[in-house]
Amino acid sequence: MKNNIESPVYMLAISALFLLALPAFAQQPIANSLVGSTDLPAYIEEAPGLATSLAATAQRAFGNDLLQPDHQAMDDFYRPVEEKYRRVQQQYEDFYKKKMEGAGPDMEAMNREIERNPIVKNMGGVQAIQNMSQEEAKQAATQATAQFVADPFAASGVQSPGMTALYQKMMSDPAYAQRFQKMTEQERMVELQKYMANDPLMVKTPEQVQQANQQMARRDEVVDAMEINGKITELTQEIQNAVNAYGEGVNQVDAQPGNHAGIDAKFGEKYNALPEIIAGEVGKVKDPEMEKKLRMETAAQHRERAAADLKQYSLLLQELKVQYKQIASSYMQFIAANAPRVNGNMADLYAGTNTELNLANFEASLLGLGLDLIKKSRELTSNVAFWEQNYQQVMSSYGAGN
């Protein structure tokens, strides 16, 4: 008997029966919910792209005077839209924090369902177990387990000679049990149907019918939760793919021939090759006129490269926005088609089948895509604007105009 009790098949049967005994809360419609109420693609569309010219990019980054930059200029430009996104995200956070206050499992319903568990029932019920000493509970569990092993399915209210025969086959034939565990779900169902083919038609009691309905409702809730959470996972992967493609695109632009690193490398070579002159007490220095010309040429090359990069960056950022909007639209379509399947019962957080909270969190993260676009726009603006400012500073230092 000990070997049977410790076998994987036995433990699998125990686990299945305990899962079936979990409470099946009735799924509630999405009343008083924010899920699906925000036009996410429209919000993402509001994220500013890059400026259309190098001069406008520098102005966005540093204000009107690049030689006396306004370090608040970029914040002043982006902050209004950032704050709009964060206000909506905060609405989600505040709404669901309040909605979750006091949320908890229906302990009375849970206890009723636990009482139906055959092993708990054989031990005398929840109240009896709570009043037992550790030794008494151990003895009661041993006896209840033995009763369950002797007739597991009848003890749980299932009257099926075929299921009992299949169970006994697995318990007595380890090789068969191993083959059964390796079967697909469809193959297992076919095998079970073979054993149950000659089962007599049983008339269920009202209690058995109610229990079967509860189990069916719970199964449907679990299936809904799996599909909804699966959709969230699918869209999350699409977001990551879009981010990866954008990052690769930026890296490719940066690595193109004639990039800023290459310009600096050529400057270094030419600077080292400049002839030197004697400048009084200072000693030897690079020829000032030739150095001036080299630095101005280099600044112009960086400026030209930055302008070319800006056009490519702009396309990459715009494509990322398009993909973000498509993902948000796909999500909105999914919610519109599956709203009745969303479980908004906060008590089901403890059963793992509440999906409203996951969806609300995902919607807040979709709003965050707008913030991500702004972050990337800020970074590119700063990088590109630097070279326009650098050009103006070099020209100014040598008394040259624009």
Short mmCIF file of C-alpha atoms in Angstrom, two decimals:
data_model
loop_
_atom_site.label_atom_id
_atom_site.label_comp_id
_atom_site.label_asym_id
_atom_site.label_seq_id
_atom_site.Cartn_x
_atom_site.Cartn_y
_atom_site.Cartn_z
CA MET A 1 0.00 0.00 0.00
CA LYS A 2 2.85 2.37 0.78
CA ASN A 3 4.20 2.12 -2.74
CA ASN A 4 0.78 2.93 -4.17
CA ILE A 5 0.38 5.97 -1.96
CA GLU A 6 3.75 7.38 -3.04
CA SER A 7 3.35 6.64 -6.78
CA PRO A 8 3.20 9.54 -9.28
CA VAL A 9 -0.13 8.25 -10.62
CA TYR A 10 -1.66 8.35 -7.17
CA MET A 11 -0.35 11.85 -6.54
CA LEU A 12 -1.72 12.92 -9.93
CA ALA A 13 -5.16 11.64 -8.97
CA ILE A 14 -4.99 13.43 -5.60
CA SER A 15 -3.97 16.70 -7.29
CA ALA A 16 -6.77 16.48 -9.81
CA LEU A 17 -9.39 15.89 -7.14
CA PHE A 18 -8.17 18.83 -5.06
CA LEU A 19 -8.28 21.09 -8.13
CA LEU A 20 -11.83 20.03 -8.83
CA ALA A 21 -12.72 20.84 -5.25
CA LEU A 22 -11.60 24.48 -5.55
CA PRO A 23 -14.48 26.99 -5.40
CA ALA A 24 -16.03 28.01 -8.72
CA PHE A 25 -17.02 31.63 -8.30
CA ALA A 26 -19.53 32.84 -10.86
CA GLN A 27 -17.85 35.07 -13.44
CA GLN A 28 -19.06 38.64 -13.27
CA PRO A 29 -19.38 40.99 -16.25
CA ILE A 30 -16.89 43.86 -16.48
CA ALA A 31 -18.94 46.32 -14.50
CA ASN A 32 -17.23 49.40 -13.09
CA SER A 33 -14.11 48.73 -15.15
CA LEU A 34 -11.53 50.73 -17.10
CA VAL A 35 -10.58 47.82 -19.34
CA GLY A 36 -11.21 48.68 -22.98
CA SER A 37 -12.27 52.26 -22.19
CA THR A 38 -9.12 54.09 -23.34
CA ASP A 39 -8.40 54.83 -27.01
CA LEU A 40 -4.85 53.53 -26.78
CA PRO A 41 -3.83 53.99 -30.46
CA ALA A 42 -4.92 57.66 -30.30
CA TYR A 43 -2.78 58.26 -27.21
CA ILE A 44 0.24 56.61 -28.83
CA GLU A 45 -0.26 58.80 -31.90
CA GLU A 46 0.25 61.90 -29.74
CA ALA A 47 3.89 61.02 -29.02
CA PRO A 48 6.03 63.63 -30.83
CA GLY A 49 8.35 62.41 -33.55
CA LEU A 50 11.65 64.01 -34.45
CA ALA A 51 11.94 67.53 -35.84
CA THR A 52 12.18 67.79 -39.61
CA SER A 53 15.48 69.69 -39.77
CA LEU A 54 18.76 69.86 -37.90
CA ALA A 55 18.15 73.49 -36.93
CA ALA A 56 14.70 72.68 -35.52
CA THR A 57 16.16 69.71 -33.67
CA ALA A 58 18.79 71.92 -32.02
CA GLN A 59 16.18 74.50 -31.11
CA ARG A 60 14.06 71.78 -29.46
CA ALA A 61 17.09 70.64 -27.46
CA PHE A 62 18.71 73.97 -26.54
CA GLY A 63 16.26 76.77 -27.24
CA ASN A 64 16.78 79.70 -29.61
CA ASP A 65 20.39 80.48 -28.69
CA LEU A 66 22.66 77.46 -29.08
CA LEU A 67 25.63 79.36 -27.64
CA GLN A 68 23.69 80.11 -24.46
CA PRO A 69 21.54 76.98 -24.27
CA ASP A 70 18.30 76.71 -22.32
CA HIS A 71 18.69 73.36 -20.58
CA GLN A 72 14.95 73.23 -19.85
CA ALA A 73 13.97 73.54 -23.51
CA MET A 74 13.66 69.80 -24.17
CA ASP A 75 11.67 69.22 -20.99
CA ASP A 76 9.36 72.07 -21.86
CA PHE A 77 8.68 70.51 -25.25
CA TYR A 78 8.05 66.90 -24.17
CA ARG A 79 6.70 67.27 -20.65
CA PRO A 80 3.03 68.15 -21.51
CA VAL A 81 2.50 64.89 -23.43
CA GLU A 82 4.47 62.85 -20.88
CA GLU A 83 2.29 64.18 -18.10
CA LYS A 84 -0.85 63.37 -20.09
CA TYR A 85 0.23 59.73 -20.36
CA ARG A 86 1.13 59.55 -16.69
CA ARG A 87 -2.19 61.05 -15.63
CA VAL A 88 -4.07 58.29 -17.42
CA GLN A 89 -1.73 55.64 -16.00
CA GLN A 90 -2.34 57.09 -12.53
CA GLN A 91 -6.09 56.82 -13.11
CA TYR A 92 -5.66 53.09 -13.73
CA GLU A 93 -3.53 52.70 -10.61
CA ASP A 94 -5.92 54.64 -8.38
CA PHE A 95 -9.02 52.95 -9.79
CA TYR A 96 -7.79 49.41 -9.26
CA LYS A 97 -6.18 50.13 -5.93
CA LYS A 98 -9.59 51.22 -4.70
CA LYS A 99 -11.37 48.33 -6.41
CA MET A 100 -9.08 45.82 -4.74
CA GLU A 101 -9.69 47.21 -1.27
CA GLY A 102 -11.34 44.51 0.78
CA ALA A 103 -11.18 42.02 -2.07
CA GLY A 104 -10.69 38.52 -0.80
CA PRO A 105 -11.85 34.97 -1.35
CA ASP A 106 -15.32 33.87 -0.24
CA MET A 107 -14.12 31.71 2.64
CA GLU A 108 -17.56 30.26 3.26
CA ALA A 109 -17.83 29.13 -0.36
CA MET A 110 -14.29 27.78 -0.27
CA ASN A 111 -14.98 25.79 2.87
CA ARG A 112 -18.15 24.32 1.35
CA GLU A 113 -16.20 23.14 -1.67
CA ILE A 114 -13.31 21.83 0.41
CA GLU A 115 -15.81 19.82 2.45
CA ARG A 116 -16.76 18.02 -0.78
CA ASN A 117 -13.21 16.73 -1.24
CA PRO A 118 -13.32 12.98 -0.63
CA ILE A 119 -10.17 12.85 1.52
CA VAL A 120 -11.28 15.81 3.63
CA LYS A 121 -14.73 14.20 3.91
CA ASN A 122 -13.21 10.87 5.00
CA MET A 123 -11.26 12.74 7.67
CA GLY A 124 -14.48 14.14 9.11
CA GLY A 125 -14.52 17.58 7.49
CA VAL A 126 -12.67 20.86 7.92
CA GLN A 127 -13.94 21.57 11.43
CA ALA A 128 -12.97 18.11 12.67
CA ILE A 129 -9.48 18.41 11.14
CA GLN A 130 -8.95 21.81 12.80
CA ASN A 131 -9.76 20.27 16.20
CA MET A 132 -7.36 17.35 15.79
CA SER A 133 -3.94 17.11 17.31
CA GLN A 134 -1.00 16.56 14.98
CA GLU A 135 -0.95 12.84 15.74
CA GLU A 136 -4.74 12.50 15.31
CA ALA A 137 -4.59 14.34 11.99
CA LYS A 138 -1.80 12.07 10.81
CA GLN A 139 -3.79 8.92 11.67
CA ALA A 140 -6.98 10.31 10.11
CA ALA A 141 -5.12 11.25 6.94
CA THR A 142 -3.61 7.79 6.68
CA GLN A 143 -7.01 6.14 7.06
CA ALA A 144 -8.71 8.59 4.66
CA THR A 145 -5.96 8.04 2.10
CA ALA A 146 -6.37 4.27 2.33
CA GLN A 147 -10.13 4.66 1.75
CA PHE A 148 -9.44 6.88 -1.23
CA VAL A 149 -6.95 4.44 -2.76
CA ALA A 150 -9.43 1.59 -2.34
CA ASP A 151 -12.14 3.36 -4.31
CA PRO A 152 -10.96 6.84 -5.43
CA PHE A 153 -13.61 7.75 -7.97
CA ALA A 154 -16.64 6.52 -6.05
CA ALA A 155 -15.39 8.48 -3.06
CA SER A 156 -15.43 11.65 -5.14
CA GLY A 157 -18.94 11.05 -6.44
CA VAL A 158 -17.87 9.60 -9.79
CA GLN A 159 -19.34 6.18 -10.54
CA SER A 160 -17.40 4.72 -13.44
CA PRO A 161 -16.19 1.12 -13.54
CA GLY A 162 -14.13 2.04 -16.59
CA MET A 163 -12.26 4.85 -14.82
CA THR A 164 -11.70 2.58 -11.82
CA ALA A 165 -10.34 -0.14 -14.10
CA LEU A 166 -7.99 2.31 -15.80
CA TYR A 167 -6.78 3.57 -12.43
CA GLN A 168 -6.17 0.03 -11.18
CA LYS A 169 -4.32 -0.82 -14.40
CA MET A 170 -1.94 2.10 -13.87
CA MET A 171 -1.44 1.21 -10.21
CA SER A 172 -0.64 -2.42 -10.94
CA ASP A 173 1.33 -1.98 -14.18
CA PRO A 174 4.13 0.63 -13.84
CA ALA A 175 5.13 0.20 -17.50
CA TYR A 176 1.61 1.00 -18.63
CA ALA A 177 1.45 3.97 -16.23
CA GLN A 178 4.67 5.32 -17.74
CA ARG A 179 3.29 4.94 -21.28
CA PHE A 180 0.06 6.68 -20.22
CA GLN A 181 1.94 9.64 -18.78
CA LYS A 182 3.81 10.09 -22.07
CA MET A 183 0.57 10.16 -24.10
CA THR A 184 -0.82 13.40 -25.49
CA GLU A 185 -4.05 14.75 -24.04
CA GLN A 186 -5.97 13.45 -27.05
CA GLU A 187 -4.41 9.99 -26.75
CA ARG A 188 -5.30 9.85 -23.06
CA MET A 189 -8.91 10.72 -23.83
CA VAL A 190 -9.09 7.94 -26.43
CA GLU A 191 -7.63 5.49 -23.92
CA LEU A 192 -10.12 6.57 -21.25
CA GLN A 193 -13.02 6.22 -23.66
CA LYS A 194 -11.97 2.61 -24.36
CA TYR A 195 -12.23 1.78 -20.68
CA MET A 196 -15.50 3.67 -20.21
CA ALA A 197 -17.17 2.27 -23.33
CA ASN A 198 -19.28 -0.21 -21.33
CA ASP A 199 -20.05 2.04 -18.35
CA PRO A 200 -23.75 2.01 -17.46
CA LEU A 201 -25.63 5.30 -17.79
CA MET A 202 -25.77 6.81 -14.32
CA VAL A 203 -28.42 9.20 -13.07
CA LYS A 204 -26.75 12.02 -11.18
CA THR A 205 -28.11 13.39 -7.94
CA PRO A 206 -28.87 17.14 -7.77
CA GLU A 207 -25.71 17.55 -5.71
CA GLN A 208 -23.63 15.80 -8.37
CA VAL A 209 -25.19 17.92 -11.09
CA GLN A 210 -24.40 21.10 -9.13
CA GLN A 211 -20.85 19.97 -8.54
CA ALA A 212 -20.42 19.10 -12.24
CA ASN A 213 -21.76 22.52 -13.24
CA GLN A 214 -19.36 24.23 -10.84
CA GLN A 215 -16.47 22.25 -12.22
CA MET A 216 -17.51 23.12 -15.78
CA ALA A 217 -17.77 26.82 -14.88
CA ARG A 218 -14.33 26.74 -13.31
CA ARG A 219 -12.93 24.95 -16.35
CA ASP A 220 -14.37 27.65 -18.63
CA GLU A 221 -12.91 30.39 -16.43
CA VAL A 222 -9.50 28.74 -16.52
CA VAL A 223 -9.67 28.41 -20.32
CA ASP A 224 -10.70 32.07 -20.66
CA ALA A 225 -7.89 33.17 -18.36
CA MET A 226 -5.33 31.12 -20.28
CA GLU A 227 -6.42 32.56 -23.63
CA ILE A 228 -6.55 36.15 -22.39
CA ASN A 229 -3.19 35.92 -20.66
CA GLY A 230 -1.86 34.17 -23.76
CA LYS A 231 -2.93 37.15 -25.86
CA ILE A 232 -1.13 39.50 -23.49
CA THR A 233 2.01 37.36 -23.82
CA GLU A 234 1.68 37.33 -27.61
CA LEU A 235 1.36 41.12 -27.83
CA THR A 236 4.18 41.63 -25.34
CA GLN A 237 6.44 39.57 -27.61
CA GLU A 238 5.34 41.68 -30.60
CA ILE A 239 6.33 44.80 -28.67
CA GLN A 240 9.74 43.32 -27.90
CA ASN A 241 10.21 42.36 -31.56
CA ALA A 242 9.40 45.93 -32.62
CA VAL A 243 11.84 47.36 -30.06
CA ASN A 244 14.56 44.96 -31.20
CA ALA A 245 14.04 45.89 -34.86
CA TYR A 246 14.21 49.59 -34.00
CA GLY A 247 17.43 49.11 -32.01
CA GLU A 248 19.02 47.16 -34.85
CA GLY A 249 18.02 49.90 -37.27
CA VAL A 250 19.61 52.64 -35.17
CA ASN A 251 22.78 50.59 -34.80
CA GLN A 252 22.95 50.12 -38.56
CA VAL A 253 22.62 53.87 -39.13
CA ASP A 254 25.33 54.58 -36.59
CA ALA A 255 27.65 52.01 -38.17
CA GLN A 256 27.37 53.31 -41.74
CA PRO A 257 30.59 54.56 -43.40
CA GLY A 258 31.32 58.20 -42.70
CA ASN A 259 29.88 58.09 -39.20
CA HIS A 260 30.95 60.42 -36.41
CA ALA A 261 33.59 58.02 -35.11
CA GLY A 262 35.08 57.82 -38.60
CA ILE A 263 35.06 61.60 -38.95
CA ASP A 264 36.88 61.97 -35.63
CA ALA A 265 39.41 59.32 -36.64
CA LYS A 266 40.21 61.18 -39.86
CA PHE A 267 40.45 64.44 -37.94
CA GLY A 268 43.03 62.85 -35.65
CA GLU A 269 45.11 61.66 -38.58
CA LYS A 270 45.01 65.06 -40.32
CA TYR A 271 45.67 66.95 -37.09
CA ASN A 272 48.76 64.87 -36.35
CA ALA A 273 50.01 65.58 -39.88
CA LEU A 274 49.65 69.37 -39.56
CA PRO A 275 52.96 71.24 -39.67
CA GLU A 276 54.17 72.97 -36.52
CA ILE A 277 55.44 76.51 -35.96
CA ILE A 278 57.29 78.21 -33.12
CA ALA A 279 54.97 80.40 -31.06
CA GLY A 280 57.24 82.33 -28.69
CA GLU A 281 57.38 80.99 -25.15
CA VAL A 282 54.68 78.44 -25.92
CA GLY A 283 57.01 76.63 -28.18
CA LYS A 284 55.87 74.44 -31.04
CA VAL A 285 52.17 74.49 -31.96
CA LYS A 286 50.16 73.34 -34.94
CA ASP A 287 49.85 75.91 -37.68
CA PRO A 288 46.86 78.01 -36.46
CA GLU A 289 45.36 78.72 -39.87
CA MET A 290 45.58 75.14 -40.99
CA GLU A 291 44.19 73.91 -37.64
CA LYS A 292 41.33 76.41 -37.91
CA LYS A 293 40.47 75.19 -41.38
CA LEU A 294 40.62 71.54 -40.29
CA ARG A 295 38.39 72.09 -37.26
CA MET A 296 35.83 74.03 -39.29
CA GLU A 297 35.80 71.36 -42.00
CA THR A 298 35.40 68.62 -39.40
CA ALA A 299 32.54 70.45 -37.65
CA ALA A 300 30.80 70.84 -41.01
CA GLN A 301 31.26 67.13 -41.74
CA HIS A 302 29.75 66.19 -38.38
CA ARG A 303 26.87 68.57 -39.07
CA GLU A 304 26.25 67.08 -42.50
CA ARG A 305 26.38 63.56 -41.08
CA ALA A 306 23.96 64.48 -38.29
CA ALA A 307 21.48 65.87 -40.82
CA ALA A 308 21.66 62.62 -42.81
CA ASP A 309 21.26 60.53 -39.65
CA LEU A 310 18.25 62.60 -38.60
CA LYS A 311 16.31 61.60 -41.71
CA GLN A 312 16.99 57.89 -41.12
CA TYR A 313 16.28 58.08 -37.39
CA SER A 314 13.00 59.81 -38.13
CA LEU A 315 11.88 56.96 -40.38
CA LEU A 316 12.86 54.35 -37.79
CA LEU A 317 11.02 56.13 -34.98
CA GLN A 318 7.95 56.63 -37.16
CA GLU A 319 7.94 52.93 -38.06
CA LEU A 320 8.17 52.02 -34.38
CA LYS A 321 5.17 54.26 -33.66
CA VAL A 322 3.21 52.57 -36.46
CA GLN A 323 3.96 49.14 -34.99
CA TYR A 324 3.05 50.27 -31.49
CA LYS A 325 -0.27 51.61 -32.77
CA GLN A 326 -0.95 48.37 -34.65
CA ILE A 327 -0.31 46.35 -31.51
CA ALA A 328 -2.60 48.61 -29.49
CA SER A 329 -5.30 48.33 -32.20
CA SER A 330 -4.96 44.54 -32.18
CA TYR A 331 -5.44 44.58 -28.42
CA MET A 332 -8.51 46.82 -28.65
CA GLN A 333 -10.06 44.51 -31.26
CA PHE A 334 -9.38 41.51 -29.05
CA ILE A 335 -11.03 43.15 -26.04
CA ALA A 336 -14.04 44.21 -28.09
CA ALA A 337 -14.53 40.62 -29.28
CA ASN A 338 -13.84 38.96 -25.91
CA ALA A 339 -15.24 41.40 -23.34
CA PRO A 340 -17.82 38.85 -22.05
CA ARG A 341 -14.97 36.46 -21.24
CA VAL A 342 -13.11 38.92 -19.03
CA ASN A 343 -13.41 37.98 -15.36
CA GLY A 344 -13.74 41.10 -13.23
CA ASN A 345 -14.39 39.33 -9.94
CA MET A 346 -11.66 40.53 -7.57
CA ALA A 347 -12.17 37.46 -5.38
CA ASP A 348 -10.91 35.33 -8.26
CA LEU A 349 -7.47 36.90 -7.92
CA TYR A 350 -6.90 34.16 -5.35
CA ALA A 351 -8.14 31.48 -7.71
CA GLY A 352 -5.93 32.76 -10.53
CA THR A 353 -8.79 33.35 -12.96
CA ASN A 354 -9.34 37.10 -12.59
CA THR A 355 -8.18 38.64 -15.86
CA GLU A 356 -9.36 42.22 -15.49
CA LEU A 357 -6.37 43.25 -13.40
CA ASN A 358 -3.85 41.76 -15.85
CA LEU A 359 -5.62 43.52 -18.71
CA ALA A 360 -5.66 46.82 -16.84
CA ASN A 361 -1.94 46.52 -16.15
CA PHE A 362 -1.33 45.73 -19.80
CA GLU A 363 -3.34 48.75 -20.92
CA ALA A 364 -1.24 50.93 -18.64
CA SER A 365 1.87 49.42 -20.23
CA LEU A 366 0.47 50.19 -23.69
CA LEU A 367 0.16 53.81 -22.61
CA GLY A 368 3.79 53.44 -21.63
CA LEU A 369 4.61 52.81 -25.29
CA GLY A 370 3.90 56.50 -25.85
CA LEU A 371 6.37 57.32 -23.09
CA ASP A 372 8.88 54.97 -24.70
CA LEU A 373 8.53 56.82 -28.01
CA ILE A 374 9.16 60.10 -26.22
CA LYS A 375 12.20 58.67 -24.45
CA LYS A 376 13.66 57.54 -27.77
CA SER A 377 12.78 60.87 -29.39
CA ARG A 378 14.57 62.70 -26.55
CA GLU A 379 17.69 60.56 -26.93
CA LEU A 380 17.90 60.98 -30.70
CA THR A 381 17.16 64.71 -30.48
CA SER A 382 19.95 65.18 -27.94
CA ASN A 383 22.44 63.15 -29.98
CA VAL A 384 21.72 64.91 -33.26
CA ALA A 385 21.38 68.42 -31.81
CA PHE A 386 24.82 68.14 -30.23
CA TRP A 387 26.46 68.31 -33.65
CA GLU A 388 24.56 71.42 -34.69
CA GLN A 389 25.54 73.09 -31.43
CA ASN A 390 29.11 71.92 -31.92
CA TYR A 391 29.16 73.44 -35.41
CA GLN A 392 27.85 76.79 -34.17
CA GLN A 393 30.39 76.85 -31.32
CA VAL A 394 33.31 76.11 -33.67
CA MET A 395 32.20 78.72 -36.16
CA SER A 396 31.70 81.27 -33.39
CA SER A 397 35.11 80.62 -31.87
CA TYR A 398 36.73 81.44 -35.21
CA GLY A 399 34.49 84.40 -35.92
CA ALA A 400 32.68 82.66 -38.78
CA GLY A 401 28.96 82.89 -39.50
CA ASN A 402 26.37 80.15 -40.11
#
